[in-house]
Amino acid sequence: MEESFNQEILRAQRQQHPIGVIMLDIDHFKQFNDTFGHDAGDYVLQVVAEVLKNSVRGSDIACRYGGEEMTLIMPELSLPAICDRAEAIRTAISQLHLNHNGQNLNTLTASIGVACFPQHGTTPMAVIKAADGALYRAKANGRNCAIVATLS
């Protein structure tokens, strides 16, 4: 992810285009895992990954950042466009009806932080940090929402 993002930043600087970043965390995933088991948790991660796969373009970078946290790097998407994409992803996840091994699973929700190069930072780590900070604000605001990073 870091190497690809560095390359995208250099390209964006040359071509003067933005890069949108989404940090996504599945809400209460540990509780979900504890209630339904790790097999169900793995299934949820696969389903959410499929939602993300269907929400990105071929030039976008989608990766698991750690645990139940995912990151999308979307070159040439402005801040309004990345916000729209984040909300569409959040909605798609909340509308999933999951069944695993004959058991209906609880509704999933996701908290999302959104940032954009160059508004929220001029280095990959600065933009990721801004999106991650927005993600934590989304969690603090009750979860199941998308929050835009603040300008520094």
C-alpha positions as semicolon CSV with decimal commas, in nm:
position;residue;x (nm);y (nm);z (nm)
1;M;0,000;0,000;0,000
2;E;0,272;0,249;0,098
3;E;0,472;0,196;-0,219
4;S;0,166;0,230;-0,443
5;F;0,044;0,536;-0,254
6;N;0,385;0,701;-0,287
7;Q;0,374;0,645;-0,663
8;E;0,020;0,785;-0,682
9;I;0,124;1,097;-0,487
10;L;0,408;1,161;-0,732
11;R;0,171;1,115;-1,027
12;A;-0,090;1,340;-0,866
13;Q;0,169;1,613;-0,807
14;R;0,279;1,601;-1,171
15;Q;-0,073;1,592;-1,312
16;Q;-0,231;1,819;-1,048
17;H;-0,511;1,582;-0,949
18;P;-0,649;1,480;-0,609
19;I;-0,639;1,141;-0,441
20;G;-0,924;1,035;-0,216
21;V;-0,863;0,808;0,082
22;I;-1,118;0,609;0,280
23;M;-1,040;0,436;0,610
24;L;-1,318;0,194;0,703
25;D;-1,372;-0,002;1,023
26;I;-1,645;-0,264;1,073
27;D;-1,835;-0,152;1,383
28;H;-1,822;-0,375;1,691
29;F;-1,638;-0,647;1,499
30;K;-1,485;-0,803;1,811
31;Q;-1,830;-0,840;1,968
32;F;-1,957;-0,990;1,641
33;N;-1,665;-1,234;1,632
34;D;-1,721;-1,331;1,997
35;T;-2,095;-1,385;1,942
36;F;-2,090;-1,577;1,615
37;G;-1,737;-1,723;1,606
38;H;-1,426;-1,665;1,400
39;D;-1,559;-1,848;1,095
40;A;-1,848;-1,601;1,080
41;G;-1,603;-1,315;1,136
42;D;-1,392;-1,434;0,843
43;Y;-1,708;-1,457;0,633
44;V;-1,799;-1,098;0,723
45;L;-1,452;-0,978;0,621
46;Q;-1,491;-1,156;0,286
47;V;-1,834;-1,004;0,224
48;V;-1,716;-0,652;0,313
49;A;-1,412;-0,702;0,089
50;E;-1,651;-0,796;-0,192
51;V;-1,851;-0,475;-0,133
52;L;-1,528;-0,278;-0,156
53;K;-1,416;-0,466;-0,466
54;N;-1,746;-0,374;-0,634
55;S;-1,704;-0,010;-0,527
56;V;-1,362;0,058;-0,672
57;R;-1,221;0,112;-1,017
58;G;-0,931;-0,083;-1,163
59;S;-0,690;0,200;-1,083
60;D;-0,792;0,220;-0,715
61;I;-0,604;0,051;-0,433
62;A;-0,806;-0,148;-0,181
63;C;-0,633;-0,321;0,108
64;R;-0,679;-0,454;0,456
65;Y;-0,505;-0,210;0,687
66;G;-0,524;-0,434;0,992
67;G;-0,784;-0,637;1,178
68;E;-1,123;-0,523;1,052
69;E;-0,989;-0,194;0,917
70;M;-0,970;-0,140;0,541
71;T;-0,820;0,137;0,329
72;L;-0,915;0,259;-0,016
73;I;-0,686;0,489;-0,215
74;M;-0,870;0,639;-0,509
75;P;-0,666;0,852;-0,751
76;E;-0,834;1,140;-0,931
77;L;-1,132;1,157;-0,695
78;S;-1,209;1,498;-0,551
79;L;-1,321;1,543;-0,191
80;P;-1,694;1,562;-0,282
81;A;-1,661;1,250;-0,500
82;I;-1,477;1,050;-0,232
83;C;-1,741;1,155;0,023
84;D;-2,015;1,028;-0,208
85;R;-1,826;0,700;-0,255
86;A;-1,776;0,661;0,122
87;E;-2,147;0,711;0,188
88;A;-2,241;0,462;-0,086
89;I;-2,007;0,202;0,067
90;R;-2,141;0,267;0,419
91;T;-2,498;0,227;0,293
92;A;-2,415;-0,092;0,098
93;I;-2,262;-0,250;0,408
94;S;-2,558;-0,156;0,629
95;Q;-2,800;-0,312;0,378
96;L;-2,630;-0,651;0,374
97;H;-2,841;-0,946;0,490
98;L;-2,591;-1,208;0,600
99;N;-2,646;-1,574;0,661
100;H;-2,360;-1,802;0,757
101;N;-2,399;-2,177;0,806
102;G;-2,776;-2,139;0,834
103;Q;-2,752;-1,867;1,097
104;N;-2,878;-1,513;1,038
105;L;-2,610;-1,267;1,136
106;N;-2,669;-0,925;1,287
107;T;-2,677;-0,619;1,066
108;L;-2,333;-0,481;0,992
109;T;-2,238;-0,118;1,002
110;A;-1,914;0,061;0,929
111;S;-1,747;0,378;1,048
112;I;-1,557;0,565;0,780
113;G;-1,297;0,839;0,776
114;V;-1,237;1,034;0,455
115;A;-0,942;1,249;0,351
116;C;-0,807;1,384;0,027
117;F;-0,464;1,472;-0,111
118;P;-0,357;1,754;-0,114
119;Q;-0,617;1,918;0,114
120;H;-0,549;1,694;0,414
121;G;-0,180;1,631;0,360
122;T;0,094;1,623;0,102
123;T;0,248;1,290;0,198
124;P;0,089;0,945;0,204
125;M;0,126;0,915;0,582
126;A;-0,024;1,260;0,642
127;V;-0,333;1,177;0,435
128;I;-0,369;0,833;0,598
129;K;-0,334;0,994;0,942
130;A;-0,602;1,251;0,853
131;A;-0,840;0,976;0,732
132;D;-0,766;0,767;1,042
133;G;-0,840;1,064;1,268
134;A;-1,170;1,115;1,087
135;L;-1,245;0,743;1,134
136;Y;-1,197;0,775;1,509
137;R;-1,428;1,077;1,511
138;A;-1,689;0,870;1,324
139;K;-1,665;0,605;1,596
140;A;-1,692;0,869;1,869
141;N;-2,000;1,018;1,696
142;G;-2,196;0,695;1,733
143;R;-2,052;0,485;1,448
144;N;-2,224;0,396;1,119
145;C;-2,127;0,726;0,960
146;A;-1,868;0,879;0,731
147;I;-1,671;1,179;0,859
148;V;-1,438;1,404;0,660
149;A;-1,098;1,490;0,804
150;T;-1,047;1,840;0,935
151;L;-0,808;2,070;0,757
152;S;-0,484;2,127;0,943
